[in-house]
């Protein structure tokens, strides 16, 4: 606790009355530490008040049974133990012992927060699990395997040069200059050593052979496996125009990509962002934070209209224009001649930094060459198992049967990939756990967060509760009368409730 920040609320060691709770919660302190009291049914829990992900205020979250969900990015914590049970949070919360005498509640002893769970592993076994991919799904799977007590070998193969990182930060705070690079790694190097996870960076996988149960590396080495998880993720779609291969033209997917853009931005006067996708516009906002003039060229009439609808598209455009972004919508770049971008309309934009954000494509080559069933993604069962027993897929490449959408879907969301990695890991251990989490993502544009739950590939009706213009709204996207997705701005609790309603309405 810093000197200029005083503890919040009443001193809980002196006791408080139940009548002081508001909506089942009360923020107080024990010594210099803030503590959140939560009434869940007939029980009262005392927990750390801020989410361990991005420090969202749990007092504004949603209590479900003996768990609490973060209002910002939908992490979930078990209030009995403090354990982070659903991503994007990874670290447990501190918890305190509670004494209740009728309607008087007192908080005293702080328990130690659970460490990343590796100590309860049984004796080593000869089983070999291989994970191909160093992103959200691959990391979550490796961590979950150890958390569940798996004591066999875990080899994690990543063609990236960086340890698994918090990828959403690459286009948001880190790129904007508001977050240091040491915030990026999901875990430090010592974690992998202590957990016995053989993380191999800069490692290319050339082939998977389901018959011999082996993976062939780029250098020709072969790794046998008993269970395999494919979590190869997606890669940016490359711009196919003359001049797209110049040094000042960038895409954004990895830490190296983000570093390169930051380095280029240091000497840039004007940037061109090609594509008005979520990534493209987050990049635009981050470059504006660095005081660079930004132009966005995209073929659509409105940004993100296909996902969020016309009214939200107009709002997002206006928001970026208020912050100095120049749009050239309904246009395309035909060629890049040095720093000059030639548009189909005949217009010319001179830019010394170009960032291409025209989408990503799933990396399916390994799965397809291995003969795994595919349909615009790697086809998996509700257990995330592919057409070959013992081989699983998770993250951006997986197309799974979604119970709420009532069709097979594939999404490219960070939180979904993490949650699929967890479920895939448990199923690699034979748990037979269905993946039925409701898809969720968030996007940040300046000071405006957009939260989205569900999945609507198309919709025929949008209802708006509140005001988009006033940044206080909840939108419901319907198809044939069914709510398939909900988006919101500063309606965090309502967004959480919509997620819970979708969970409970699953067949």
Coordinates of C-alpha atoms in Angstrom, one line a residue:
X1 CA 0.0 0.0 0.0
X2 CA 1.5 3.3 -1.0
X3 CA 1.7 6.2 1.4
X4 CA -0.8 8.3 -0.5
X5 CA -3.4 5.5 -0.7
X6 CA -5.3 4.8 2.4
X7 CA -7.1 1.4 3.0
X8 CA -10.7 1.3 1.9
X9 CA -13.8 1.1 4.0
X10 CA -14.1 -0.1 7.6
X11 CA -11.5 -2.0 9.6
X12 CA -12.7 -5.6 9.3
X13 CA -10.7 -6.8 12.3
X14 CA -13.2 -4.8 14.4
X15 CA -16.2 -6.4 12.8
X16 CA -19.0 -5.2 10.5
X17 CA -22.7 -5.8 10.4
X18 CA -24.5 -7.5 7.6
X19 CA -26.6 -4.4 7.1
X20 CA -23.5 -2.6 5.9
X21 CA -23.3 -4.9 2.8
X22 CA -24.4 -3.5 -0.5
X23 CA -25.6 -6.0 -3.2
X24 CA -24.0 -8.7 -1.1
X25 CA -20.5 -7.1 -1.0
X26 CA -18.5 -4.9 1.3
X27 CA -15.0 -3.4 0.7
X28 CA -13.0 -2.9 3.8
X29 CA -9.4 -3.5 5.1
X30 CA -7.3 -5.6 7.3
X31 CA -4.3 -3.7 8.4
X32 CA -3.0 -1.9 5.2
X33 CA -4.6 -4.4 2.8
X34 CA -7.9 -4.0 1.1
X35 CA -10.3 -6.9 1.5
X36 CA -13.6 -7.7 -0.2
X37 CA -16.3 -9.4 1.8
X38 CA -18.8 -11.4 -0.3
X39 CA -22.1 -12.9 0.8
X40 CA -22.8 -16.0 -1.3
X41 CA -26.0 -17.8 -0.1
X42 CA -25.5 -18.2 3.6
X43 CA -21.7 -18.1 3.5
X44 CA -19.4 -15.1 3.7
X45 CA -16.0 -15.0 2.0
X46 CA -13.1 -12.6 2.3
X47 CA -10.9 -12.2 -0.8
X48 CA -8.5 -9.9 -2.5
X49 CA -10.6 -7.2 -4.2
X50 CA -8.8 -6.9 -7.5
X51 CA -8.6 -9.5 -10.3
X52 CA -5.1 -10.9 -10.8
X53 CA -5.3 -10.3 -14.6
X54 CA -5.6 -6.6 -15.2
X55 CA -6.8 -5.6 -11.7
X56 CA -10.5 -5.4 -12.5
X57 CA -12.7 -4.4 -9.4
X58 CA -14.3 -7.7 -8.2
X59 CA -16.8 -5.6 -6.1
X60 CA -18.4 -4.9 -9.4
X61 CA -18.3 -8.5 -10.5
X62 CA -20.9 -11.3 -10.5
X63 CA -21.2 -14.0 -7.8
X64 CA -22.1 -17.4 -9.1
X65 CA -22.4 -20.0 -6.4
X66 CA -19.1 -19.9 -4.4
X67 CA -17.2 -18.2 -7.3
X68 CA -16.9 -14.6 -8.4
X69 CA -16.4 -13.3 -12.0
X70 CA -14.4 -10.3 -13.0
X71 CA -16.4 -7.5 -14.7
X72 CA -13.7 -6.6 -17.1
X73 CA -12.5 -9.8 -18.8
X74 CA -14.6 -12.5 -17.3
X75 CA -12.0 -14.3 -15.2
X76 CA -13.4 -16.5 -12.5
X77 CA -12.2 -17.2 -9.0
X78 CA -13.1 -19.8 -6.4
X79 CA -13.8 -17.8 -3.2
X80 CA -13.0 -20.8 -0.9
X81 CA -9.4 -21.1 -2.1
X82 CA -8.7 -18.0 -4.1
X83 CA -7.8 -20.1 -7.1
X84 CA -8.2 -18.7 -10.6
X85 CA -10.6 -21.2 -12.2
X86 CA -11.1 -19.6 -15.6
X87 CA -8.8 -17.5 -17.8
X88 CA -7.7 -14.9 -18.5
X89 CA -6.6 -14.7 -14.9
X90 CA -3.8 -17.2 -14.0
X91 CA -2.8 -16.3 -10.5
X92 CA -4.8 -17.0 -7.3
X93 CA -6.2 -14.3 -5.0
X94 CA -5.3 -13.9 -1.4
X95 CA -8.1 -15.0 1.0
X96 CA -8.8 -14.4 4.7
X97 CA -10.5 -16.3 7.4
X98 CA -13.9 -15.0 8.4
X99 CA -15.6 -15.3 11.8
X100 CA -19.4 -14.8 12.0
X101 CA -21.4 -14.2 15.2
X102 CA -25.0 -14.0 14.1
X103 CA -25.0 -10.8 11.9
X104 CA -21.5 -9.6 13.0
X105 CA -18.6 -10.5 10.7
X106 CA -14.9 -10.2 11.6
X107 CA -11.9 -10.9 9.4
X108 CA -8.5 -11.7 10.9
X109 CA -5.9 -14.2 9.6
X110 CA -4.8 -14.0 6.0
X111 CA -4.1 -17.4 4.3
X112 CA -1.3 -17.9 1.9
X113 CA -2.4 -17.6 -1.7
X114 CA -2.0 -21.0 -3.5
X115 CA 1.1 -21.1 -5.6
X116 CA 1.0 -22.3 -9.2
X117 CA 0.1 -25.9 -8.6
X118 CA 2.9 -28.4 -9.3
X119 CA 3.8 -29.8 -5.9
X120 CA 1.2 -32.5 -5.8
X121 CA 2.4 -34.4 -8.8
X122 CA 2.6 -38.1 -8.4
X123 CA 5.8 -40.2 -9.1
X124 CA 7.1 -39.6 -12.7
X125 CA 5.5 -41.8 -15.3
X126 CA 6.8 -42.7 -18.8
X127 CA 4.0 -41.0 -20.6
X128 CA 5.0 -38.3 -23.1
X129 CA 2.7 -35.5 -24.0
X130 CA 3.6 -33.1 -26.8
X131 CA 2.1 -29.6 -27.4
X132 CA 2.6 -27.9 -30.7
X133 CA 2.2 -24.2 -30.2
X134 CA 3.4 -21.6 -27.8
X135 CA 0.3 -19.4 -27.6
X136 CA -2.7 -19.1 -25.3
X137 CA -4.0 -22.6 -25.8
X138 CA -0.6 -24.4 -25.7
X139 CA 0.4 -22.5 -22.5
X140 CA -2.9 -23.1 -20.8
X141 CA -2.8 -26.8 -21.6
X142 CA 0.8 -27.2 -20.3
X143 CA -0.1 -25.4 -17.0
X144 CA -3.3 -27.4 -16.6
X145 CA -1.6 -30.7 -17.1
X146 CA 0.7 -30.0 -14.1
X147 CA -2.1 -28.5 -12.1
X148 CA -4.1 -31.7 -12.6
X149 CA -1.1 -33.7 -11.3
X150 CA 0.2 -35.2 -14.5
X151 CA 3.8 -36.3 -13.9
X152 CA 4.9 -37.5 -17.3
X153 CA 6.9 -35.6 -19.8
X154 CA 5.5 -32.4 -21.3
X155 CA 7.3 -30.9 -24.4
X156 CA 6.0 -27.6 -25.7
X157 CA 7.2 -26.7 -29.2
X158 CA 7.0 -23.1 -30.3
X159 CA 8.3 -21.5 -33.5
X160 CA 8.3 -18.2 -31.8
X161 CA 11.4 -16.7 -30.2
X162 CA 9.6 -15.4 -27.1
X163 CA 8.1 -17.3 -24.2
X164 CA 4.2 -17.5 -24.2
X165 CA 3.0 -13.9 -23.7
X166 CA -0.2 -11.9 -23.1
X167 CA -0.8 -11.4 -26.8
X168 CA -3.8 -8.9 -26.4
X169 CA -1.3 -6.5 -24.9
X170 CA 0.8 -6.5 -28.1
X171 CA -1.8 -4.3 -29.9
X172 CA -3.0 -2.4 -26.8
X173 CA -1.0 -1.0 -23.9
X174 CA 2.4 -2.4 -24.8
X175 CA 2.2 -1.0 -28.4
X176 CA 0.9 2.3 -27.0
X177 CA 3.8 2.6 -24.7
X178 CA 1.8 2.2 -21.5
X179 CA 3.0 -1.2 -20.4
X180 CA 6.6 -2.4 -20.0
X181 CA 7.8 -5.5 -21.9
X182 CA 8.3 -7.4 -18.6
X183 CA 4.5 -7.5 -18.3
X184 CA 4.2 -9.6 -21.4
X185 CA 5.3 -13.1 -20.4
X186 CA 2.5 -15.2 -18.9
X187 CA 5.1 -16.9 -16.7
X188 CA 8.9 -16.4 -16.2
X189 CA 11.6 -18.8 -17.3
X190 CA 11.8 -20.4 -13.9
X191 CA 8.2 -21.5 -14.0
X192 CA 8.9 -23.9 -16.9
X193 CA 12.0 -25.2 -15.2
X194 CA 10.2 -25.7 -11.9
X195 CA 7.1 -27.3 -13.6
X196 CA 9.2 -29.6 -15.6
X197 CA 7.9 -28.3 -18.9
X198 CA 10.4 -28.6 -21.8
X199 CA 9.7 -25.4 -23.6
X200 CA 11.5 -25.3 -26.9
X201 CA 11.5 -21.9 -28.6
X202 CA 12.4 -21.2 -32.3
X203 CA 11.4 -24.8 -33.0
X204 CA 9.7 -25.7 -36.3
X205 CA 7.5 -28.8 -36.5
X206 CA 7.7 -30.3 -40.0
X207 CA 5.2 -33.2 -39.7
X208 CA 2.9 -35.2 -37.4
X209 CA 2.6 -38.9 -38.0
X210 CA -0.5 -40.4 -36.3
X211 CA 0.5 -43.9 -37.1
X212 CA 3.9 -43.9 -35.5
X213 CA 2.7 -41.4 -32.8
X214 CA 5.6 -39.1 -33.5
X215 CA 6.3 -35.5 -34.4
X216 CA 9.1 -34.6 -36.8
X217 CA 11.0 -31.4 -36.1
X218 CA 12.4 -29.1 -38.7
X219 CA 15.9 -30.4 -38.1
X220 CA 14.8 -34.0 -38.7
X221 CA 14.6 -35.1 -35.0
X222 CA 11.6 -37.2 -34.1
X223 CA 9.6 -36.9 -30.8
X224 CA 7.3 -39.8 -29.8
X225 CA 4.0 -38.9 -28.1
X226 CA 1.3 -40.7 -26.2
X227 CA -1.0 -37.7 -26.4
X228 CA -0.7 -34.7 -28.7
X229 CA -2.2 -31.2 -28.7
X230 CA -2.2 -29.1 -31.8
X231 CA -2.4 -25.4 -30.9
X232 CA -0.7 -23.9 -33.9
X233 CA -2.8 -20.7 -33.9
X234 CA -3.2 -18.4 -36.8
X235 CA -1.0 -16.2 -38.9
X236 CA -1.6 -12.7 -40.4
X237 CA -3.0 -12.6 -43.9
X238 CA -0.2 -11.1 -46.1
X239 CA -0.9 -8.1 -48.4
X240 CA -0.7 -9.3 -52.0
X241 CA 0.2 -6.0 -53.8
X242 CA 3.4 -4.6 -55.3
X243 CA 5.6 -3.1 -52.6
X244 CA 4.1 -5.1 -49.7
X245 CA 7.5 -6.7 -49.0
X246 CA 9.2 -3.4 -48.0
X247 CA 10.9 -3.0 -44.6
X248 CA 8.5 -0.3 -43.4
X249 CA 5.5 -2.6 -44.0
X250 CA 4.5 -4.7 -40.9
X251 CA 2.0 -7.2 -39.6
X252 CA 1.3 -7.8 -35.9
X253 CA 1.1 -11.2 -34.3
X254 CA 4.3 -11.8 -32.2
X255 CA 6.4 -9.9 -29.7
X256 CA 9.0 -9.4 -32.4
X257 CA 6.3 -7.8 -34.6
X258 CA 5.2 -5.4 -31.9
X259 CA 8.8 -4.5 -31.1
X260 CA 9.5 -3.8 -34.8
X261 CA 6.5 -1.5 -35.0
X262 CA 7.5 0.3 -31.8
X263 CA 11.0 0.8 -33.2
X264 CA 9.6 2.1 -36.5
X265 CA 7.2 4.4 -34.8
X266 CA 10.0 6.1 -33.0
X267 CA 11.0 7.8 -36.2
X268 CA 7.7 7.9 -38.0
X269 CA 5.6 10.9 -38.8
X270 CA 2.7 9.3 -40.5
X271 CA 1.3 5.8 -40.3
X272 CA -1.0 3.9 -42.7
X273 CA -3.1 1.1 -41.3
X274 CA -4.5 -1.2 -43.9
X275 CA -7.6 -2.8 -42.6
X276 CA -10.3 -1.7 -40.1
X277 CA -10.3 -4.9 -38.1
X278 CA -10.2 -5.0 -34.3
X279 CA -6.4 -5.4 -34.5
X280 CA -6.1 -2.7 -37.1
X281 CA -8.0 -0.1 -35.1
X282 CA -6.3 -1.1 -31.8
X283 CA -3.0 -0.5 -33.6
X284 CA -4.4 2.9 -34.9
X285 CA -5.3 3.9 -31.3
X286 CA -1.9 2.8 -30.0
X287 CA 0.0 4.8 -32.7
X288 CA -2.2 7.9 -31.9
X289 CA -1.0 7.5 -28.3
X290 CA 2.5 7.9 -29.7
X291 CA 1.4 11.1 -31.4
X292 CA 1.7 9.7 -34.9
X293 CA -0.6 10.8 -37.7
X294 CA -2.7 7.8 -38.6
X295 CA -4.7 7.0 -41.8
X296 CA -6.8 3.8 -42.1
X297 CA -7.8 2.4 -45.5
X298 CA -10.4 -0.4 -45.6
X299 CA -12.9 -1.6 -48.2
X300 CA -15.9 -1.8 -45.9
X301 CA -18.5 1.0 -45.4
X302 CA -18.1 1.0 -41.6
X303 CA -15.5 -0.5 -39.3
X304 CA -16.4 -3.8 -37.8
X305 CA -20.0 -3.7 -39.1
X306 CA -20.1 -7.4 -39.8
X307 CA -19.4 -8.2 -36.2
X308 CA -21.0 -5.3 -34.3
X309 CA -23.6 -3.9 -36.7
X310 CA -23.9 -0.5 -38.3
X311 CA -24.6 1.7 -35.3
X312 CA -21.6 0.4 -33.4
X313 CA -19.6 0.7 -36.6
X314 CA -20.5 4.4 -36.9
X315 CA -19.7 4.9 -33.2
X316 CA -16.2 3.3 -33.5
X317 CA -15.4 5.4 -36.5
X318 CA -16.5 8.6 -34.8
X319 CA -14.5 7.6 -31.7
X320 CA -11.3 7.2 -33.7
X321 CA -11.9 10.4 -35.7
X322 CA -12.3 12.3 -32.4
X323 CA -8.9 11.0 -31.5
X324 CA -7.4 12.2 -34.8
X325 CA -7.6 9.0 -37.0
X326 CA -8.2 9.7 -40.7
X327 CA -10.5 7.1 -42.5
X328 CA -10.5 6.2 -46.2
X329 CA -13.3 3.6 -46.2
X330 CA -14.6 2.0 -49.3
X331 CA -11.1 2.0 -50.6
X332 CA -8.2 -0.3 -51.2
X333 CA -4.4 0.2 -51.6
X334 CA -3.3 -1.0 -55.0
X335 CA 0.5 -0.7 -54.6
X336 CA 3.2 0.8 -52.4
X337 CA 5.9 2.7 -54.1
X338 CA 8.4 3.5 -51.4
X339 CA 6.5 5.4 -48.8
X340 CA 3.7 6.3 -51.2
X341 CA 0.5 4.3 -51.0
X342 CA -1.5 4.4 -54.2
X343 CA -5.2 3.9 -53.6
X344 CA -7.6 2.5 -56.2
X345 CA -9.4 5.8 -56.1
X346 CA -6.3 7.5 -57.4
X347 CA -5.6 9.1 -54.0
X348 CA -2.0 8.9 -52.6
X349 CA -1.1 8.6 -48.9
X350 CA 2.5 9.2 -48.0
X351 CA 3.4 7.1 -44.9
X352 CA 6.7 6.1 -43.4
X353 CA 5.1 3.3 -41.4
X354 CA 2.5 0.8 -42.7
X355 CA 0.8 -1.8 -40.6
X356 CA -1.4 -4.4 -42.3
X357 CA -4.4 -5.8 -40.4
X358 CA -6.5 -7.6 -42.9
X359 CA -7.2 -10.7 -40.9
X360 CA -5.6 -13.9 -40.0
X361 CA -5.8 -17.5 -41.2
X362 CA -5.6 -20.7 -39.1
X363 CA -2.4 -22.6 -39.5
X364 CA -3.8 -25.9 -40.6
X365 CA -1.0 -27.4 -42.7
X366 CA 0.3 -29.8 -40.0
X367 CA -3.2 -31.2 -39.3
X368 CA -4.1 -31.5 -42.9
X369 CA -0.9 -33.3 -43.9
X370 CA -1.5 -35.6 -40.9
X371 CA -4.8 -36.6 -42.4
X372 CA -7.0 -35.1 -39.6
X373 CA -10.5 -34.2 -40.6
X374 CA -10.9 -30.5 -41.4
X375 CA -13.7 -28.1 -42.3
X376 CA -12.5 -24.5 -42.4
X377 CA -10.5 -25.5 -39.3
X378 CA -9.5 -28.7 -37.6
X379 CA -12.7 -30.6 -36.8
X380 CA -12.9 -31.6 -33.1
X381 CA -15.5 -33.3 -30.9
X382 CA -17.1 -31.7 -27.9
X383 CA -14.1 -33.0 -26.0
X384 CA -11.7 -31.2 -28.4
X385 CA -10.4 -34.5 -29.8
X386 CA -9.7 -34.7 -33.5
X387 CA -10.6 -37.5 -35.9
X388 CA -7.6 -39.4 -34.6
X389 CA -7.8 -40.7 -31.0
X390 CA -5.3 -39.2 -28.7
X391 CA -4.7 -36.1 -30.8
X392 CA -6.5 -32.9 -29.7
X393 CA -6.7 -29.4 -31.1
X394 CA -7.4 -26.1 -29.4
X395 CA -7.4 -22.4 -30.1
X396 CA -7.6 -20.6 -33.4
X397 CA -7.4 -23.8 -35.5
X398 CA -10.2 -25.7 -33.8
X399 CA -13.8 -26.0 -35.1
X400 CA -16.0 -27.4 -32.4
X401 CA -19.7 -28.0 -31.9
X402 CA -20.9 -25.0 -29.9
X403 CA -24.1 -25.8 -27.9
X404 CA -25.4 -22.2 -27.9
X405 CA -24.8 -21.4 -31.5
X406 CA -26.1 -24.9 -32.3
X407 CA -23.5 -25.3 -35.1
X408 CA -19.8 -25.9 -35.4
X409 CA -17.8 -22.7 -35.0
X410 CA -14.2 -21.6 -35.0
X411 CA -13.3 -18.3 -33.3
X412 CA -10.0 -16.4 -32.9
X413 CA -10.4 -15.1 -29.3
X414 CA -7.6 -15.2 -26.7
X415 CA -9.8 -16.2 -23.8
X416 CA -11.5 -19.0 -25.8
X417 CA -8.1 -20.4 -26.7
X418 CA -7.0 -20.4 -23.1
X419 CA -10.2 -22.1 -21.9
X420 CA -9.9 -24.7 -24.7
X421 CA -6.3 -25.4 -23.7
X422 CA -7.5 -26.1 -20.2
X423 CA -10.3 -28.4 -21.3
X424 CA -8.0 -30.2 -23.9
X425 CA -5.5 -30.9 -21.2
X426 CA -8.0 -32.5 -18.9
X427 CA -9.3 -34.6 -21.7
X428 CA -5.7 -35.7 -22.6
X429 CA -5.8 -37.1 -19.1
X430 CA -9.0 -38.9 -19.8
X431 CA -11.5 -36.6 -18.0
X432 CA -14.0 -36.5 -20.9
X433 CA -15.0 -32.9 -20.2
X434 CA -17.2 -31.2 -22.7
X435 CA -16.0 -27.8 -24.0
X436 CA -19.1 -25.6 -23.7
X437 CA -17.8 -22.2 -22.6
X438 CA -19.5 -19.2 -24.1
X439 CA -17.0 -17.4 -26.4
X440 CA -15.8 -14.0 -25.0
X441 CA -13.5 -11.3 -26.2
X442 CA -12.8 -7.7 -25.4
X443 CA -11.4 -4.8 -27.5
X444 CA -10.0 -1.5 -26.2
X445 CA -10.2 1.8 -28.1
X446 CA -8.7 4.7 -26.2
X447 CA -10.8 4.8 -23.0
X448 CA -13.7 2.8 -24.4
X449 CA -13.8 -1.0 -23.7
X450 CA -16.1 -3.2 -25.8
X451 CA -17.0 -6.6 -24.3
X452 CA -18.6 -9.3 -26.4
X453 CA -20.1 -12.7 -25.4
X454 CA -21.5 -15.4 -27.6
X455 CA -21.0 -15.8 -31.3
X456 CA -23.1 -14.5 -34.2
X457 CA -21.8 -15.3 -37.6
X458 CA -24.8 -13.4 -38.9
X459 CA -27.8 -11.7 -37.3
X460 CA -31.2 -10.3 -38.5
X461 CA -32.0 -8.1 -35.5
X462 CA -30.1 -5.9 -33.1
X463 CA -31.7 -4.4 -30.0
X464 CA -30.0 -1.6 -28.1
X465 CA -30.5 -1.0 -24.4
X466 CA -29.1 2.4 -23.4
X467 CA -27.1 4.7 -25.6
X468 CA -24.2 3.8 -27.9
X469 CA -23.3 7.5 -28.3
X470 CA -23.2 8.0 -24.5
X471 CA -21.0 4.9 -24.1
X472 CA -23.5 3.2 -21.9
X473 CA -25.2 0.4 -23.8
X474 CA -26.0 -3.3 -24.1
X475 CA -26.6 -4.7 -27.6
X476 CA -28.3 -8.1 -28.3
X477 CA -27.7 -9.8 -31.7
X478 CA -30.5 -12.1 -32.7
X479 CA -31.0 -14.7 -35.4
X480 CA -34.5 -16.2 -35.9
X481 CA -35.5 -14.8 -32.6
X482 CA -32.6 -16.3 -30.6
X483 CA -30.0 -14.1 -28.9
X484 CA -26.7 -15.4 -30.2
X485 CA -24.4 -12.6 -28.9
X486 CA -24.3 -9.6 -26.6
X487 CA -21.9 -6.6 -26.8
X488 CA -21.6 -3.8 -24.3
X489 CA -19.8 -0.6 -23.4
X490 CA -19.6 0.1 -19.7
X491 CA -22.3 -2.4 -18.9
X492 CA -19.9 -5.0 -17.4
X493 CA -22.3 -6.6 -14.9
X494 CA -25.0 -6.9 -17.5
X495 CA -22.5 -8.5 -19.9
X496 CA -21.5 -11.1 -17.2
X497 CA -25.2 -11.8 -16.6
X498 CA -25.7 -12.3 -20.4
X499 CA -22.8 -14.8 -20.4
X500 CA -24.3 -16.7 -17.4
X501 CA -27.8 -16.8 -19.1
X502 CA -26.2 -18.3 -22.2
X503 CA -24.4 -20.9 -20.1
X504 CA -27.6 -21.8 -18.4
X505 CA -29.6 -22.0 -21.6
X506 CA -27.4 -24.6 -23.2
X507 CA -29.3 -27.8 -24.2

